[in-house]
GROMACS .gro file of C-alpha atoms in nm:
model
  390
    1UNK     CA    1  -0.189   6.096   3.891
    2UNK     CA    2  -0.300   5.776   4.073
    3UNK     CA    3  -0.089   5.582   4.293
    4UNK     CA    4  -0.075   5.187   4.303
    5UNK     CA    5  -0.271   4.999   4.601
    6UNK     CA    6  -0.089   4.899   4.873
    7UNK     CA    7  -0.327   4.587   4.901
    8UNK     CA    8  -0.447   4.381   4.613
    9UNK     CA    9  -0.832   4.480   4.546
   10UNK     CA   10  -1.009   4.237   4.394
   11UNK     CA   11  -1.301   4.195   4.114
   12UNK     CA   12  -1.533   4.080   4.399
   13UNK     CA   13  -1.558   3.962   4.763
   14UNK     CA   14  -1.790   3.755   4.920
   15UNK     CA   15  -2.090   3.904   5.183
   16UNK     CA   16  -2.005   3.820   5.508
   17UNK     CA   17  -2.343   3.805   5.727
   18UNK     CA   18  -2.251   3.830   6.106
   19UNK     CA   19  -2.015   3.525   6.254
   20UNK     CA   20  -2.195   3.588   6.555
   21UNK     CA   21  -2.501   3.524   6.428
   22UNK     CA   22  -2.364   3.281   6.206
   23UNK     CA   23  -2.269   3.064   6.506
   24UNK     CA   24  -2.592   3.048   6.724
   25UNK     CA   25  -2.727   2.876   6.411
   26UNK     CA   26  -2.462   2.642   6.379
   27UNK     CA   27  -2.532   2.551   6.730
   28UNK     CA   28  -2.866   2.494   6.648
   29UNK     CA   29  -2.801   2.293   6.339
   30UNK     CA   30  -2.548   2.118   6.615
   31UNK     CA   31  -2.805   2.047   6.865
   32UNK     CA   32  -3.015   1.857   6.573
   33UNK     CA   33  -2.778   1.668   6.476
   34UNK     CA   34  -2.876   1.701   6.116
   35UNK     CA   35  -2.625   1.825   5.865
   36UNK     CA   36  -2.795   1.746   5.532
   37UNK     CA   37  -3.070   1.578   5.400
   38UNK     CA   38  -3.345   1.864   5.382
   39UNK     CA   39  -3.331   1.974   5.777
   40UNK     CA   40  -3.466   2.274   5.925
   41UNK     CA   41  -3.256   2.568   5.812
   42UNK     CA   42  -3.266   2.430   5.451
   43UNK     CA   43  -3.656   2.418   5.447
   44UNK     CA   44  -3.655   2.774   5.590
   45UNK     CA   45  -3.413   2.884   5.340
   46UNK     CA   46  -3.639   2.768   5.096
   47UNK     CA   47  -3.963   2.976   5.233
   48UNK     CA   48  -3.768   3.305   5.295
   49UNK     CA   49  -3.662   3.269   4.919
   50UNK     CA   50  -3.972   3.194   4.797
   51UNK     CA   51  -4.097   3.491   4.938
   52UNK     CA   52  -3.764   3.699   4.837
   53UNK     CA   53  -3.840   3.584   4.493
   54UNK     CA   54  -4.174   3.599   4.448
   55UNK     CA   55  -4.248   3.277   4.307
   56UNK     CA   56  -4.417   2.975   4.421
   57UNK     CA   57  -4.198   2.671   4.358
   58UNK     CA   58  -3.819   2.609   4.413
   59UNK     CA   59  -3.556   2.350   4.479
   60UNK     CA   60  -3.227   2.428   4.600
   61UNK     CA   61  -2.894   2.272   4.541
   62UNK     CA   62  -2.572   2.237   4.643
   63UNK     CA   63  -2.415   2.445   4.315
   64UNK     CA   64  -2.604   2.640   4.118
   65UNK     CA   65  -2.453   2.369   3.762
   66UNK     CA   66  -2.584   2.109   3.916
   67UNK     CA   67  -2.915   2.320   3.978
   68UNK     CA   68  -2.893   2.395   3.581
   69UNK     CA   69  -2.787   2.013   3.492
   70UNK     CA   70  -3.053   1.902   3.677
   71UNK     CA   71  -3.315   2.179   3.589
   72UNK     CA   72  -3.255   2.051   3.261
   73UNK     CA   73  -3.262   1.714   3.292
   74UNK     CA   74  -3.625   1.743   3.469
   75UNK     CA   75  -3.721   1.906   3.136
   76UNK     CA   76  -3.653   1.603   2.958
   77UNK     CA   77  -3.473   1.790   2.634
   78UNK     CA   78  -3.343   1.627   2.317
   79UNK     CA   79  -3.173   1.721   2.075
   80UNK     CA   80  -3.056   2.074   2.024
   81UNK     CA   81  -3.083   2.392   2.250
   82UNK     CA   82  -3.018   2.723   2.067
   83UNK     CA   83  -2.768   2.912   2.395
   84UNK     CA   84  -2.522   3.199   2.390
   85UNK     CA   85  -2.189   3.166   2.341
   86UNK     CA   86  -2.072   3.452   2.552
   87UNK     CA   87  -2.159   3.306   2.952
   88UNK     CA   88  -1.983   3.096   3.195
   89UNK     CA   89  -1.867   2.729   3.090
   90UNK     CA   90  -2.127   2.614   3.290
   91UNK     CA   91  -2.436   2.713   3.114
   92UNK     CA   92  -2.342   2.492   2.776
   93UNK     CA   93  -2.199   2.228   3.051
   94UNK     CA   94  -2.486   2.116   3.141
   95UNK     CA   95  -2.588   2.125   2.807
   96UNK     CA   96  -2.304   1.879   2.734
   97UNK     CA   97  -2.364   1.662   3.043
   98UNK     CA   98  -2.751   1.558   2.902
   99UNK     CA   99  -2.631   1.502   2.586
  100UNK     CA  100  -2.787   1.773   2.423
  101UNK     CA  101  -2.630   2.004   2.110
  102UNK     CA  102  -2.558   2.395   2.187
  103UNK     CA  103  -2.669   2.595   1.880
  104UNK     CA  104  -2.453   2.894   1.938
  105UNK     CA  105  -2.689   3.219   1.874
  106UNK     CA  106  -2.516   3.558   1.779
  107UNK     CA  107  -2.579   3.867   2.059
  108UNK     CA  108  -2.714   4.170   2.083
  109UNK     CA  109  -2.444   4.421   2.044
  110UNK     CA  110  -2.598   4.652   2.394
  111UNK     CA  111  -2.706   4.416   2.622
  112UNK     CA  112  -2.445   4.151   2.516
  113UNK     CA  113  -2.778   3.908   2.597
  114UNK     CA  114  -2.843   3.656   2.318
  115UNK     CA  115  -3.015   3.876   2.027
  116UNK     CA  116  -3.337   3.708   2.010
  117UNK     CA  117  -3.380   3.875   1.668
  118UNK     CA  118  -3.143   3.616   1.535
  119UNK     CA  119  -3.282   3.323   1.694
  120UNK     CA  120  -3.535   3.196   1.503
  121UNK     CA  121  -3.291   3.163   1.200
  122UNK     CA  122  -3.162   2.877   1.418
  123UNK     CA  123  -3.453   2.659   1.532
  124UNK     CA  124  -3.460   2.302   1.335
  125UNK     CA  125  -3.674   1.991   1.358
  126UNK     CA  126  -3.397   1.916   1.619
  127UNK     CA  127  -3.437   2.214   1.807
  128UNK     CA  128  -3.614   2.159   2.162
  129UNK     CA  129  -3.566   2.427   2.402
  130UNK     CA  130  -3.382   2.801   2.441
  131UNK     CA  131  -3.155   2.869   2.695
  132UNK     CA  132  -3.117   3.219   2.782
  133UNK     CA  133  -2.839   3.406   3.016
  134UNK     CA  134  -2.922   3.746   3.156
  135UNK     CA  135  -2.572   3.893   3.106
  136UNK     CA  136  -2.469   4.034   3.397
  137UNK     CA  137  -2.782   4.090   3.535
  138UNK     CA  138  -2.941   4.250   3.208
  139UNK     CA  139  -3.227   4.089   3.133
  140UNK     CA  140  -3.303   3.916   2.811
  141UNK     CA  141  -3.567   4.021   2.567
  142UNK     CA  142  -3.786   3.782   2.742
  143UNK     CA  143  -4.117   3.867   2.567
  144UNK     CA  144  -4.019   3.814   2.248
  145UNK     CA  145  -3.790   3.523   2.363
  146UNK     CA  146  -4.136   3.360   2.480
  147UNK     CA  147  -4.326   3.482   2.174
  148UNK     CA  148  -4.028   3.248   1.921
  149UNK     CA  149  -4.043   2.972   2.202
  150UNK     CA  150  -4.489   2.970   2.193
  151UNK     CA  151  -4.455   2.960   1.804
  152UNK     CA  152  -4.215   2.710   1.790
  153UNK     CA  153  -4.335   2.482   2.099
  154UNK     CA  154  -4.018   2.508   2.284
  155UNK     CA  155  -3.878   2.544   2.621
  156UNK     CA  156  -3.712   2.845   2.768
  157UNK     CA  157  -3.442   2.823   3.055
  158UNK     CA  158  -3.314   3.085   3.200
  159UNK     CA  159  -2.951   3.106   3.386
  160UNK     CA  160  -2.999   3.366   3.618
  161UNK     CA  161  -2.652   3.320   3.758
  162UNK     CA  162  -2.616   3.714   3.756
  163UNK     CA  163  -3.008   3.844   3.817
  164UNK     CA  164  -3.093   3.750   4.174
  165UNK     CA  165  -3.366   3.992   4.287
  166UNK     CA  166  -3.426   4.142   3.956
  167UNK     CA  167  -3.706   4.285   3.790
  168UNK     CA  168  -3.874   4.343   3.447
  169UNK     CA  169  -4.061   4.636   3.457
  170UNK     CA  170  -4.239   4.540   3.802
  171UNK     CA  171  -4.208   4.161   3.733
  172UNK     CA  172  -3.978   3.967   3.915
  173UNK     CA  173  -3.712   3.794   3.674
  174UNK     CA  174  -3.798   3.427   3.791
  175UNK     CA  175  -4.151   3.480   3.604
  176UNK     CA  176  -4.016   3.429   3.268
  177UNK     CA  177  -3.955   3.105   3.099
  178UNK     CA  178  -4.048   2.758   3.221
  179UNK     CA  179  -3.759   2.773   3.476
  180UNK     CA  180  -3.470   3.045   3.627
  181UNK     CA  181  -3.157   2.911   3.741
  182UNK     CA  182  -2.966   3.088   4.042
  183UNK     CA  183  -2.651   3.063   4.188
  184UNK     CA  184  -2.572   3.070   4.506
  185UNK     CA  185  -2.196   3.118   4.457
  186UNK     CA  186  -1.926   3.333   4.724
  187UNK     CA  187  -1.897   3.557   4.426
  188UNK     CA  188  -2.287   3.677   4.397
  189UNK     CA  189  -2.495   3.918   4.569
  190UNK     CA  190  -2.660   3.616   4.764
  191UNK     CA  191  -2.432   3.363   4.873
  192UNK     CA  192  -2.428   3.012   5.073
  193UNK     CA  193  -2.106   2.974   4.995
  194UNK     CA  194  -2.164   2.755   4.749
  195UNK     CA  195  -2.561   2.696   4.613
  196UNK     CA  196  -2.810   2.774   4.379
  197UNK     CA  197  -3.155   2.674   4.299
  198UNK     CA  198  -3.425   2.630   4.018
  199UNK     CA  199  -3.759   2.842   4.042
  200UNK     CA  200  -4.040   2.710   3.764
  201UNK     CA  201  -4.407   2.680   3.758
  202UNK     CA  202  -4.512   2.387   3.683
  203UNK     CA  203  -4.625   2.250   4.024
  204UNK     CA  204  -4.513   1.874   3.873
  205UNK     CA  205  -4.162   1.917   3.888
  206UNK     CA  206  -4.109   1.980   4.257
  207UNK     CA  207  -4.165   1.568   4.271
  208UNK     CA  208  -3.892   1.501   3.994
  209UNK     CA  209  -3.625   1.772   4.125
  210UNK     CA  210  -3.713   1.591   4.453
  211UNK     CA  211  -3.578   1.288   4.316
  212UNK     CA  212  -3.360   1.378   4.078
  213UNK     CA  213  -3.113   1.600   4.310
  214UNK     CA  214  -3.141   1.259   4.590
  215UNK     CA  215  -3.027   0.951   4.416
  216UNK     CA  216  -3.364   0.941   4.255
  217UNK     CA  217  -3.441   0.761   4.620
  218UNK     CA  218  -3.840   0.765   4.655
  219UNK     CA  219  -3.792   0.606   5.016
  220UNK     CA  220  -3.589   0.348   5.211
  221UNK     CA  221  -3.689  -0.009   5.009
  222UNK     CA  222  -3.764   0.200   4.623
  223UNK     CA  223  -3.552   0.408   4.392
  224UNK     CA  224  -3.764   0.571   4.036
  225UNK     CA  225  -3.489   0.691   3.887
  226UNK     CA  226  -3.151   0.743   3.778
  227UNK     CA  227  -3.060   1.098   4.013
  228UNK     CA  228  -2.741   1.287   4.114
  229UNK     CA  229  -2.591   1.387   4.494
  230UNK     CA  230  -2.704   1.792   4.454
  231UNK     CA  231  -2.913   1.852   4.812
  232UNK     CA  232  -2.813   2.147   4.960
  233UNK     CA  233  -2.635   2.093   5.286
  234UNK     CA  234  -2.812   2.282   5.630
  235UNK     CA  235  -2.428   2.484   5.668
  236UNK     CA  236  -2.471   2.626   5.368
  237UNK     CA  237  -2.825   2.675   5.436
  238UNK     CA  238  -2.777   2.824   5.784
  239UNK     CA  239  -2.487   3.096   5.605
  240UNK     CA  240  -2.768   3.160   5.337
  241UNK     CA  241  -3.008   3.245   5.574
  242UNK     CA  242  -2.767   3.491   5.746
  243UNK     CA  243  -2.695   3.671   5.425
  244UNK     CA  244  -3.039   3.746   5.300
  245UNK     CA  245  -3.058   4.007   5.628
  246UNK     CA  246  -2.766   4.207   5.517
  247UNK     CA  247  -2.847   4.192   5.117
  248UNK     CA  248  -3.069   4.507   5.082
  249UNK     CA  249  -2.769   4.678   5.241
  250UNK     CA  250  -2.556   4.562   5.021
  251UNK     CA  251  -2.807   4.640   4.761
  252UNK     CA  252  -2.735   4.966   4.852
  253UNK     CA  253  -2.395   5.018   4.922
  254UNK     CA  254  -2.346   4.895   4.545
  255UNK     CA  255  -2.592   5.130   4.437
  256UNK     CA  256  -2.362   5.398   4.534
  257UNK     CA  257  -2.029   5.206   4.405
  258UNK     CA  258  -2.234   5.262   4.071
  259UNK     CA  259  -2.287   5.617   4.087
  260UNK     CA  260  -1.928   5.635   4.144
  261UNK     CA  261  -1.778   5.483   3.897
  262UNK     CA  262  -2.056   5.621   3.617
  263UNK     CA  263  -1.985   6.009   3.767
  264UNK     CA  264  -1.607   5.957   3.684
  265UNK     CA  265  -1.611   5.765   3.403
  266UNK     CA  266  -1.897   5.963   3.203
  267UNK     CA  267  -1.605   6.169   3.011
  268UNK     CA  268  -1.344   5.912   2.920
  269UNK     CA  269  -1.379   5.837   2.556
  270UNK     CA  270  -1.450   5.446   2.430
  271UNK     CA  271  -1.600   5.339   2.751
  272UNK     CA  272  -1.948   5.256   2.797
  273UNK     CA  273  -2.067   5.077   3.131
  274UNK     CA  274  -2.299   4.766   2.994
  275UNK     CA  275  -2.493   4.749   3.354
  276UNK     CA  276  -2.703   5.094   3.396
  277UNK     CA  277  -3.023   4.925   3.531
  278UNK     CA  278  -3.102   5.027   3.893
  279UNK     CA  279  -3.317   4.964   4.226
  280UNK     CA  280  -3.534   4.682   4.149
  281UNK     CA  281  -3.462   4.631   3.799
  282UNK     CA  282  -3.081   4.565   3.847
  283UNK     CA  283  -2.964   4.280   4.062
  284UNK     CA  284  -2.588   4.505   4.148
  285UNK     CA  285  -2.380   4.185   4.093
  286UNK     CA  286  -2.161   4.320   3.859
  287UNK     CA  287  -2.036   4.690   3.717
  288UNK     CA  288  -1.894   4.596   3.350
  289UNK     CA  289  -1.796   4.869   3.072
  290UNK     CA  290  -1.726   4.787   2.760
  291UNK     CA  291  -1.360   4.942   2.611
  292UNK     CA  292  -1.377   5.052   2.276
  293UNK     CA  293  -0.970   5.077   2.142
  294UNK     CA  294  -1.031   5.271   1.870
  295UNK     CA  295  -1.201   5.553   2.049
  296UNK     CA  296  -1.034   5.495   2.402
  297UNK     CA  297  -0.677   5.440   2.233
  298UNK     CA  298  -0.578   5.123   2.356
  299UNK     CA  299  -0.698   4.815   2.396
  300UNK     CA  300  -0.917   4.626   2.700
  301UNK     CA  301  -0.594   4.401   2.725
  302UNK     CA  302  -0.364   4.669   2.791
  303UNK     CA  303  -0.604   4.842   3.026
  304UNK     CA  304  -0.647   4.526   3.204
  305UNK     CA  305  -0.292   4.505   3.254
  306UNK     CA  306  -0.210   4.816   3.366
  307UNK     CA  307  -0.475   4.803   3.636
  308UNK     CA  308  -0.308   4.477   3.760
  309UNK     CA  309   0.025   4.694   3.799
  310UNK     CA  310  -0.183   4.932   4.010
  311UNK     CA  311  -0.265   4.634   4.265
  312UNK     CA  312  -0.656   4.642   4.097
  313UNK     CA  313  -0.746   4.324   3.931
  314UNK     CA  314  -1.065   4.338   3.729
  315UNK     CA  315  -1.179   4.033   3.515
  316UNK     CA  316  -1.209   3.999   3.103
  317UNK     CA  317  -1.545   3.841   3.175
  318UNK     CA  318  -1.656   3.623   2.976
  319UNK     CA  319  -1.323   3.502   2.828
  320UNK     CA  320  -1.261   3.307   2.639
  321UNK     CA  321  -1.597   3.272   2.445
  322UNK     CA  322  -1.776   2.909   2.509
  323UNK     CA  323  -1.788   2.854   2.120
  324UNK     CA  324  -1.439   2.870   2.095
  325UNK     CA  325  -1.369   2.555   2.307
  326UNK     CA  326  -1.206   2.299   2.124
  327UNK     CA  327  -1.482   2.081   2.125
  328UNK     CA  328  -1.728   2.291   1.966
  329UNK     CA  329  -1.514   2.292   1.666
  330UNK     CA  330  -1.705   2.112   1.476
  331UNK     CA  331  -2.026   2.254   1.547
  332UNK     CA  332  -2.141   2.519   1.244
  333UNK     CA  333  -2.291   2.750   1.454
  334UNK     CA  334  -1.978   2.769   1.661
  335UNK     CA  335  -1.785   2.934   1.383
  336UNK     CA  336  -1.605   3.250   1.493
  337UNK     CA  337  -1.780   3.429   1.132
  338UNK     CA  338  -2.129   3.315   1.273
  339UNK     CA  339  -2.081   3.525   1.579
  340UNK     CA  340  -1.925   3.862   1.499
  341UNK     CA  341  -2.067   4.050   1.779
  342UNK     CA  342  -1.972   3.800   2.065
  343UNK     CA  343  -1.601   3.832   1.874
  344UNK     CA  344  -1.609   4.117   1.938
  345UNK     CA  345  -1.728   4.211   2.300
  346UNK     CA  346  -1.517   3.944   2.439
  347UNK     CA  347  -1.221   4.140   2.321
  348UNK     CA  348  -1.389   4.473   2.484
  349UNK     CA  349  -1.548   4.392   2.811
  350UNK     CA  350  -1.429   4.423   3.176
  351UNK     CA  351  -1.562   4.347   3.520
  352UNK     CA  352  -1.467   4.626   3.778
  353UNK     CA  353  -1.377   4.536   4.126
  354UNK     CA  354  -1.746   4.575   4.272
  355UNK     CA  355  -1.864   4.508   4.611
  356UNK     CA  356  -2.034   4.663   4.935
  357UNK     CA  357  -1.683   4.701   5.146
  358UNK     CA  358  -1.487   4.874   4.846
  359UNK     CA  359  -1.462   5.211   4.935
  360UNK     CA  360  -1.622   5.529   4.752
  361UNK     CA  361  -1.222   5.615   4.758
  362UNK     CA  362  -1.090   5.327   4.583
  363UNK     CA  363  -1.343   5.349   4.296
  364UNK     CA  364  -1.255   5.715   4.238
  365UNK     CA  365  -0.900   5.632   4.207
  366UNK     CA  366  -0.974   5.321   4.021
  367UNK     CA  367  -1.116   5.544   3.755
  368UNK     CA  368  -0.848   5.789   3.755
  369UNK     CA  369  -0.609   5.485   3.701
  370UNK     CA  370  -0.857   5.442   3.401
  371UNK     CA  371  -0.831   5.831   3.335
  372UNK     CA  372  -0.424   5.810   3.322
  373UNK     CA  373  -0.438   5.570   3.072
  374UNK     CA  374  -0.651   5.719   2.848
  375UNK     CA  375  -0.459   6.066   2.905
  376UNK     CA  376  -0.143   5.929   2.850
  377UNK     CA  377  -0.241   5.776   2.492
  378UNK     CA  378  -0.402   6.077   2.433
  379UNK     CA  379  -0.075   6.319   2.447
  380UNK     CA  380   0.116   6.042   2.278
  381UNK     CA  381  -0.116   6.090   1.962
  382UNK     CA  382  -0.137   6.462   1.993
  383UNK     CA  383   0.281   6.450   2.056
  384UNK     CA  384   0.292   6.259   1.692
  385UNK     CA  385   0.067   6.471   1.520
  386UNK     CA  386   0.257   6.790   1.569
  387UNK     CA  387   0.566   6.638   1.486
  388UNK     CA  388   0.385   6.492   1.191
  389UNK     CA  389   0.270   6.877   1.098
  390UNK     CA  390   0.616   7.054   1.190
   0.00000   0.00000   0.00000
């Protein structure tokens, strides 16, 4: 039998790079006497992730929604973009805030990615772009993603919120599409305690995000264009730059959370763990299963619950759906029938508490929490049977 936590543990926790360290660069961003406006430790930043990355151009931000918001608005969309329902508000947020239409596409029933299978069914004279979210780190079917968006003569945007560092077979995640949006939030992998940026390829947007993410202020007597406050600060630079050092560790000290929770869970009926990529195809910024209640016996809700009386508190991630906001209502495509398989995996899923400092410990009792639960149903059936037979 497990025992409750004496001390809450949570879903995540933020990577802490070394306050000592931390602090001889805040004397340095001190000494300049620059705190924002695309100083020293941002523009470093931006070279270390370049290289991090593997990709030519990027433009960090100050949050990675403004990064998307902005991303977008650089694309200069109209109309409608065919999205996922099942990601954070923020992805069809920035749909909302440049007055484009989300065209809410069914997912795949695995990877809980949007089923690209499904998405051509949705593509109108309206249609203008594709906005893809790598679920928890799982990549989307980019290839044949690309292959509907070529045909078509559409856009592809990625929200990478979950995939820093990932690969696709060898290639590095921010290849894919016309642009990759990261996030740069305390809860990922790579953190400036708040950030994110935009990586893309076509050399003639570095000018626009330039401008668009700085008032749209060319220089000191001229302004092109209508822009937004998004720079990203040299603080959150200088922490950024801190944290990349201590990320491969962390890399691996999830890597090993992983194994952990996989060994124990592998024989607990109705749960299947949604993130099983690894090394460089996985980004390790979340461990999810999936709960099924007919096989487990009861239902992601109660398990949820009863982990919270234990002290653990994991997350019904993503919950509620995005189509289900109130003003989607209208939308056809929003329609809970038009989406059975995002119904039903955001009834199912669950973020585990997963980061570097958790202990190998914890997660083993964690799962035997999970174990108890799925024992104690388990007699209760068997109980009612035989009294059913005698």
């Amino acid at each position: 039998m497990a025992n409750a936590f004496e001390h809450p543990i949570y879903v995540t926790r933020p990577l802490l790079p070394n306050i000592d360290a931390v602090t001889e660069r805040m004397k340095t961003v001190w000494d300049s006497q620059q705190l924002t406006n695309f100083g020293a430790q941002h523009d470093e930043l931006s070279e270390k992730l370049k290289a991090y990355l593997e990709v030519d151009h990027i433009s960090m931000f100050s949050n990675g929604t403004l990064a998307l918001l902005l991303g977008i608005k650089a694309l200069e969309l109209t109309g409608e973009v065919i999205t996922t329902p099942f990601t954070f508000p923020a992805t069809v947020q920035a749909l909302d805030w440049n007055n484009l239409t989300p065209v809410f596409c069914d997912i795949d029933p695995v990877t809980f990615n949007i089923d690209a299978d499904k998405i051509e069914a949705l593509i109108t004279e309206k249609t203008t772009a594709i906005l893809g979210v790598h679920v928890f780190g799982n990549p989307c079917d980019v290839e044949k993603i690309q292959a509907i968006a070529d045909k078509y003569h559409l856009k592809v945007i990625y929200d990478g919120a979950h995939a820093f560092g990932a690969k696709v077979k060898g290639v590095p995640i921010s290849s894919f599409g016309d642009m990759t949006m990261f996030s740069f939030h305390a809860t990922k992998l790579f953190n400036t305690v708040e950030g994110g940026a935009l990586t893309y390829h076509d050399a003639a947007l570095d000018k626009r995000l330039d401008l668009l993410r700085n008032f749209g202020i060319v220089n000191a007597e001229e302004v092109a264009l209508s822009g937004l406050n998004a720079k990203m600060n040299e603080v959150q630079a200088s922490v950024g730059l801190e944290v990349l050092k201590v990320v491969e560790e962390e890399r691996n000290k999830r890597h090993k959370i992983k194994l952990t929770y996989e060994e124990n869970l592998a024989s607990v009926k109705g749960i299947r763990v949604l993130t099983t990529l690894e090394n460089e195809s996985s980004s390790y910024q979340y461990f999810v299963i999936e709960i099924d209640q007919e096989k487990f016996g009861q239902s992601r809700d109660f398990v949820y619950e009863e982990l919270q009386k234990s002290n653990v508190f994991a997350r019904k991630y993503f919950s509620p759906l995005c189509s289900d906001f109130t003003w989607y209502s209208g939308l056809e495509s929003a329609q809970p029938e038009n989406l059975p398989q995002a119904q039903k995996a955001v009834r199912q899923v669950l973020a585990m508490p997963y980061y570097g400092a958790l202990t190998i410990e914890s997660v083993a009792e964690i799962c035997t929490i999970i174990e108890d639960i799925h024992s104690k149903e388990k007699n209760l059936f068997h109980l009612i049977e035989m009294r059913e037979l005698g």
